Short mmCIF file of C-alpha atoms in Angstrom, two decimals:
data_model
loop_
_atom_site.label_atom_id
_atom_site.label_comp_id
_atom_site.label_asym_id
_atom_site.label_seq_id
_atom_site.Cartn_x
_atom_site.Cartn_y
_atom_site.Cartn_z
CA MET W 3 -109.64 -56.98 -39.34
CA ARG W 4 -111.09 -55.54 -36.24
CA ALA W 5 -114.72 -56.48 -34.38
CA ASP W 6 -116.16 -53.31 -35.94
CA ASP W 7 -115.41 -54.36 -39.28
CA LEU W 8 -117.52 -57.70 -39.04
CA GLU W 9 -120.79 -56.35 -40.30
CA ALA W 10 -119.62 -54.52 -43.21
CA VAL W 11 -117.09 -57.60 -44.12
CA THR W 12 -120.11 -59.79 -44.06
CA ALA W 13 -122.10 -57.66 -46.40
CA PHE W 14 -119.35 -57.78 -48.94
CA LEU W 15 -118.93 -61.51 -48.51
CA ASN W 16 -122.39 -62.15 -49.46
CA LEU W 17 -122.22 -60.11 -52.67
CA ALA W 18 -122.60 -62.21 -55.74
CA GLY W 19 -119.37 -61.11 -57.57
CA PHE W 20 -117.40 -61.76 -54.48
CA ARG W 21 -118.61 -65.16 -53.68
CA HIS W 22 -118.32 -66.15 -57.17
CA GLY W 23 -114.63 -66.52 -56.75
CA THR W 24 -114.81 -68.47 -53.70
CA LEU W 25 -116.04 -71.34 -52.16
CA ARG W 26 -118.43 -69.42 -49.91
CA LEU W 27 -121.96 -70.27 -49.83
CA PRO W 28 -124.68 -67.51 -50.01
CA PHE W 29 -126.17 -65.91 -47.00
CA GLN W 30 -123.34 -66.19 -44.49
CA SER W 31 -124.53 -64.62 -41.23
CA ILE W 32 -122.74 -61.94 -39.08
CA GLU W 33 -122.26 -64.73 -36.38
CA GLU W 34 -120.43 -67.06 -38.94
CA THR W 35 -118.14 -64.11 -39.85
CA ARG W 36 -117.64 -63.27 -35.71
CA ARG W 37 -116.79 -66.91 -35.33
CA ARG W 38 -114.24 -67.07 -37.96
CA PHE W 39 -112.68 -63.88 -36.46
CA GLU W 40 -112.63 -64.78 -32.81
CA THR W 41 -111.31 -68.63 -33.73
CA MET W 42 -108.29 -67.27 -36.12
CA PRO W 43 -105.34 -69.32 -35.09
CA GLN W 44 -102.61 -67.46 -33.61
CA GLY W 45 -100.06 -66.61 -36.17
CA ASN W 46 -102.34 -66.38 -38.82
CA ILE W 47 -102.99 -62.86 -40.26
CA SER W 48 -106.45 -61.18 -41.08
CA LEU W 49 -106.56 -57.96 -43.18
CA VAL W 50 -109.13 -55.57 -44.32
CA ALA W 51 -108.68 -52.93 -46.65
CA GLU W 52 -110.74 -50.01 -46.19
CA TYR W 53 -112.00 -46.92 -48.68
CA ASP W 54 -113.16 -43.81 -47.10
CA GLY W 55 -112.94 -45.92 -43.56
CA VAL W 56 -115.53 -48.70 -44.89
CA PRO W 57 -114.40 -52.17 -45.28
CA VAL W 58 -114.16 -53.09 -48.89
CA GLY W 59 -111.65 -56.28 -49.15
CA ASP W 60 -110.40 -58.91 -46.97
CA ALA W 61 -107.13 -61.43 -47.13
CA HIS W 62 -105.88 -64.16 -44.89
CA LEU W 63 -102.61 -65.82 -44.60
CA MET W 64 -102.94 -69.05 -42.85
CA ARG W 65 -99.69 -70.83 -41.73
CA ASN W 66 -99.38 -74.38 -42.15
CA GLN W 67 -97.78 -76.47 -39.19
CA GLY W 68 -94.95 -79.08 -38.37
CA ARG W 69 -93.09 -79.92 -41.38
CA ARG W 70 -94.94 -77.28 -43.61
CA SER W 71 -94.33 -74.52 -41.39
CA HIS W 72 -92.43 -72.85 -43.96
CA ALA W 73 -95.60 -72.73 -46.01
CA ALA W 74 -98.95 -70.67 -45.83
CA SER W 75 -102.12 -70.52 -47.79
CA ILE W 76 -103.65 -67.40 -48.78
CA GLY W 77 -107.10 -66.37 -49.65
CA MET W 78 -108.60 -62.75 -50.37
CA GLY W 79 -111.47 -60.89 -51.97
CA VAL W 80 -112.73 -57.26 -53.03
CA HIS W 81 -116.04 -55.98 -52.77
CA ASP W 82 -117.89 -55.98 -55.77
CA ASP W 83 -117.81 -52.05 -56.47
CA PHE W 84 -114.30 -51.82 -55.81
CA THR W 85 -112.74 -54.50 -58.12
CA GLY W 86 -109.59 -52.93 -60.35
CA LYS W 87 -108.98 -50.11 -58.20
CA GLY W 88 -105.66 -51.53 -56.69
CA ILE W 89 -107.25 -52.88 -53.55
CA GLY W 90 -106.23 -56.45 -54.31
CA SER W 91 -102.95 -55.61 -55.05
CA ALA W 92 -102.66 -53.65 -51.82
CA LEU W 93 -103.73 -56.56 -49.97
CA MET W 94 -101.55 -59.13 -51.90
CA GLU W 95 -98.53 -56.42 -51.13
CA ALA W 96 -99.36 -56.58 -47.44
CA LEU W 97 -99.59 -60.48 -47.29
CA VAL W 98 -96.31 -60.94 -49.21
CA ASP W 99 -94.27 -58.54 -47.12
CA THR W 100 -95.56 -60.15 -43.92
CA ALA W 101 -94.69 -63.64 -45.48
CA ASP W 102 -91.39 -62.59 -46.44
CA ASN W 103 -90.08 -60.02 -44.06
CA TRP W 104 -92.00 -60.72 -40.51
CA LEU W 105 -92.91 -64.60 -40.83
CA ASP W 106 -90.16 -66.10 -43.04
CA ILE W 107 -92.36 -67.97 -45.10
CA LYS W 108 -90.76 -69.70 -47.98
CA ARG W 109 -93.61 -70.88 -49.84
CA LEU W 110 -97.09 -69.18 -50.34
CA GLU W 111 -100.14 -71.29 -51.87
CA LEU W 112 -103.60 -70.36 -53.32
CA THR W 113 -106.32 -72.06 -55.26
CA VAL W 114 -108.32 -70.11 -57.95
CA TYR W 115 -110.90 -70.90 -60.25
CA THR W 116 -109.78 -71.07 -63.79
CA ASP W 117 -112.58 -68.51 -64.90
CA ASN W 118 -111.05 -65.90 -62.97
CA PRO W 119 -108.64 -63.90 -65.14
CA ALA W 120 -108.34 -61.03 -62.83
CA ALA W 121 -107.39 -63.05 -60.03
CA LEU W 122 -104.75 -64.90 -62.29
CA ALA W 123 -103.15 -61.61 -63.41
CA LEU W 124 -103.00 -60.42 -59.94
CA TYR W 125 -101.12 -63.50 -58.64
CA ARG W 126 -98.67 -63.65 -61.55
CA LYS W 127 -98.13 -60.14 -60.70
CA PHE W 128 -96.75 -61.28 -57.46
CA GLY W 129 -94.88 -64.07 -58.78
CA PHE W 130 -97.33 -66.94 -58.18
CA GLU W 131 -96.95 -69.88 -60.78
CA GLN W 132 -99.57 -72.39 -61.83
CA GLU W 133 -98.75 -75.85 -60.25
CA GLY W 134 -101.67 -77.74 -61.13
CA LEU W 135 -105.22 -78.38 -62.58
CA LEU W 136 -107.89 -79.37 -60.28
CA LYS W 137 -111.03 -80.44 -62.08
CA ALA W 138 -114.39 -80.27 -60.72
CA PHE W 139 -112.91 -78.40 -57.77
CA GLY W 140 -115.87 -76.44 -56.65
CA PHE W 141 -119.63 -76.49 -57.25
CA ARG W 142 -120.60 -73.12 -58.00
CA ALA W 143 -124.03 -71.97 -59.55
CA GLY W 144 -125.09 -75.53 -60.54
CA GLU W 145 -122.12 -76.46 -62.26
CA TYR W 146 -118.67 -77.70 -61.12
CA VAL W 147 -115.89 -75.40 -61.93
CA ASP W 148 -111.82 -76.11 -62.21
CA ALA W 149 -109.41 -74.25 -60.17
CA TYR W 150 -105.62 -73.98 -60.52
CA THR W 151 -103.36 -74.62 -57.71
CA MET W 152 -100.51 -71.61 -57.61
CA ALA W 153 -97.76 -71.08 -55.58
CA ARG W 154 -94.97 -68.55 -54.92
CA VAL W 155 -91.71 -69.99 -53.66
CA ARG W 156 -88.87 -67.73 -52.43
CA PHE W 157 -85.22 -69.38 -53.35
#
C-alpha cells in the first residue's frame, strides 16, 4: 500500500458488500485509513491489489509478538465490483508466500463470518481449516452474526 492509494482504498472500504464481510463501520474517513497506514507496526504487511492501476482490494498480515511470534493474523477484502475475478486469490497467494518464504510464520489465523461462502471457499483453497465457532461474534445490520475461526498451520 502506498500513500497515494488511500483515497481509492477508503472508497472501497465503504462499499456495502466489502463492509458486509468485515467489522468495519460505515463512513470510514480517509483520515482513518491514513492513520491505519501510518501506524502499521514494522514487520506487518499491507498489500493493495490493482486493476488497470486502480486499487480494488487490500490484505493485511499482522504478526504476533513474543511467544506467539510464529503466528500471524490476516484480513482482506475486494471491491464489490471485482469479486469473483481472482483478486482474492492473488492477495491470498501473496500473503501465504510472504508468511511461508520470507517471515517463517508457522500459523496463519483469520476470522470469517459463517454466511460468507465465497471467503470460506477461498480460505479452504489455501489450506485454512475451521477451528471454532464464535457465536454472536459481530453486530451487523441490526443483528448478531456468527463467525468461524480458521487457521493454516505448516508442519
